[in-house]
Amino acid sequence: DIHLEGLRRNLKNKYQYLFYIDKISYQIYYSIVIYHCYMEVFMDERTSSTLENIQQAALEEFSEKGFLGASLRQIVKNAGVTTGAFYGYFSSKEALFASIVEPHAAALMGRFMEAQTGFAELPEEEQSNSMGEASKYYVDWMVDYICEHREPVRLLLCRAEGTSYEHFIHNMVEIEVEYTLKYMEVLRRTGRKVPELKKSLCHIIASGMFNGLFEIAIHNMPREQAHRDIEQFRDFYTAGWIKLMEEQR
């Protein structure tokens, strides 16, 4: 019995010791977890800050010199990072340029295509009555978007030579011409005797329209003035289209 009682005491002390060790282990474990969580947040914030510094320095350099004239060495210097750190974020100068302008190119082109396809999907007999309203809604949205993102949009429109974005306006013009010709076919199918317009003329008209519209970004117009000028600009183009589309007798 004495030996049995001693064994019990030893076992009890052993389990208390193991519990104490386990308690310390858990404390260490959770301290390590908390430390790693803190470090992840810290590194995420640091990473985000570094990325923002690089993109801001690039925006200024590209805006001043264009893509072709911009110096990657100067961007890295102004961002306060090493060249090695830069390549941890971007594979090239064009990748950096794309990171700034792509969200805006996608937004502008995406909404433009949405407007075009949405209008084309209307019943043919409704399209002629909906043309003005659909056009106004899209143009108003574009004016607001440009005014809210002036610098990167200006970069996209004016400083993209040498990148895959240099034909951005031209691509929009080509799409506009394609849908314009389709709309003229719709008018003919619904009984309107509209004249045949050359594709080259439609291209000139669309090119003038988009280049005029993007003057908002190029000349940094205040929002109210931009809306006012573009409203009159639309009236001018609408009157011209009405004249061109007069039915043949």
mmCIF file with all atom_site columns, N, CA and C in Angstrom, residues 19-20 23 65 110 125 136-137 164 177 192 214 222:
data_model
loop_
_atom_site.group_PDB
_atom_site.id
_atom_site.type_symbol
_atom_site.label_atom_id
_atom_site.label_alt_id
_atom_site.label_comp_id
_atom_site.label_asym_id
_atom_site.label_entity_id
_atom_site.label_seq_id
_atom_site.pdbx_PDB_ins_code
_atom_site.Cartn_x
_atom_site.Cartn_y
_atom_site.Cartn_z
_atom_site.occupancy
_atom_site.B_iso_or_equiv
_atom_site.pdbx_formal_charge
_atom_site.auth_seq_id
_atom_site.auth_comp_id
_atom_site.auth_asym_id
_atom_site.auth_atom_id
_atom_site.pdbx_PDB_model_num
ATOM 1  N N  . PHE A 1 19  ? 1.413   18.663 -17.762 1.00 0.00 ? 19  PHE A N  1
ATOM 2  C CA . PHE A 1 19  ? 0.410   19.691 -18.005 1.00 0.00 ? 19  PHE A CA 1
ATOM 3  C C  . PHE A 1 19  ? 1.055   21.065 -18.049 1.00 0.00 ? 19  PHE A C  1
ATOM 4  N N  . TYR A 1 20  ? 2.020   21.273 -17.123 1.00 0.00 ? 20  TYR A N  1
ATOM 5  C CA . TYR A 1 20  ? 2.726   22.556 -17.076 1.00 0.00 ? 20  TYR A CA 1
ATOM 6  C C  . TYR A 1 20  ? 3.517   22.777 -18.367 1.00 0.00 ? 20  TYR A C  1
ATOM 7  N N  . LYS A 1 23  ? 1.147   23.474 -21.153 1.00 0.00 ? 23  LYS A N  1
ATOM 8  C CA . LYS A 1 23  ? 0.629   24.839 -21.036 1.00 0.00 ? 23  LYS A CA 1
ATOM 9  C C  . LYS A 1 23  ? 1.624   25.842 -21.607 1.00 0.00 ? 23  LYS A C  1
ATOM 10 N N  . LYS A 1 65  ? 6.820   62.017 -69.738 1.00 0.00 ? 65  LYS A N  1
ATOM 11 C CA . LYS A 1 65  ? 7.691   61.634 -70.855 1.00 0.00 ? 65  LYS A CA 1
ATOM 12 C C  . LYS A 1 65  ? 7.064   60.633 -71.817 1.00 0.00 ? 65  LYS A C  1
ATOM 13 N N  . GLY A 1 110 ? -15.317 48.220 -71.864 1.00 0.00 ? 110 GLY A N  1
ATOM 14 C CA . GLY A 1 110 ? -16.388 47.332 -71.424 1.00 0.00 ? 110 GLY A CA 1
ATOM 15 C C  . GLY A 1 110 ? -17.747 48.011 -71.456 1.00 0.00 ? 110 GLY A C  1
ATOM 16 N N  . GLU A 1 125 ? -37.563 47.271 -84.609 1.00 0.00 ? 125 GLU A N  1
ATOM 17 C CA . GLU A 1 125 ? -38.522 48.367 -84.753 1.00 0.00 ? 125 GLU A CA 1
ATOM 18 C C  . GLU A 1 125 ? -38.399 49.400 -83.625 1.00 0.00 ? 125 GLU A C  1
ATOM 19 N N  . LYS A 1 136 ? -26.992 59.074 -75.140 1.00 0.00 ? 136 LYS A N  1
ATOM 20 C CA . LYS A 1 136 ? -26.833 60.064 -74.068 1.00 0.00 ? 136 LYS A CA 1
ATOM 21 C C  . LYS A 1 136 ? -26.400 59.401 -72.771 1.00 0.00 ? 136 LYS A C  1
ATOM 22 N N  . TYR A 1 137 ? -27.003 58.267 -72.439 1.00 0.00 ? 137 TYR A N  1
ATOM 23 C CA . TYR A 1 137 ? -26.667 57.571 -71.191 1.00 0.00 ? 137 TYR A CA 1
ATOM 24 C C  . TYR A 1 137 ? -25.200 57.165 -71.185 1.00 0.00 ? 137 TYR A C  1
ATOM 25 N N  . SER A 1 164 ? 0.700   48.159 -76.097 1.00 0.00 ? 164 SER A N  1
ATOM 26 C CA . SER A 1 164 ? -0.462  47.538 -76.742 1.00 0.00 ? 164 SER A CA 1
ATOM 27 C C  . SER A 1 164 ? -1.698  48.420 -76.651 1.00 0.00 ? 164 SER A C  1
ATOM 28 N N  . VAL A 1 177 ? -17.880 52.134 -86.054 1.00 0.00 ? 177 VAL A N  1
ATOM 29 C CA . VAL A 1 177 ? -18.193 52.053 -87.481 1.00 0.00 ? 177 VAL A CA 1
ATOM 30 C C  . VAL A 1 177 ? -18.950 50.762 -87.788 1.00 0.00 ? 177 VAL A C  1
ATOM 31 N N  . ARG A 1 192 ? -36.974 52.018 -93.919 1.00 0.00 ? 192 ARG A N  1
ATOM 32 C CA . ARG A 1 192 ? -36.408 53.358 -94.118 1.00 0.00 ? 192 ARG A CA 1
ATOM 33 C C  . ARG A 1 192 ? -35.496 53.351 -95.336 1.00 0.00 ? 192 ARG A C  1
ATOM 34 N N  . PHE A 1 214 ? -12.782 62.759 -75.996 1.00 0.00 ? 214 PHE A N  1
ATOM 35 C CA . PHE A 1 214 ? -11.647 62.569 -75.089 1.00 0.00 ? 214 PHE A CA 1
ATOM 36 C C  . PHE A 1 214 ? -10.853 63.852 -74.844 1.00 0.00 ? 214 PHE A C  1
ATOM 37 N N  . PRO A 1 222 ? -13.091 70.986 -66.229 1.00 0.00 ? 222 PRO A N  1
ATOM 38 C CA . PRO A 1 222 ? -13.937 70.799 -65.047 1.00 0.00 ? 222 PRO A CA 1
ATOM 39 C C  . PRO A 1 222 ? -15.186 70.005 -65.430 1.00 0.00 ? 222 PRO A C  1
#
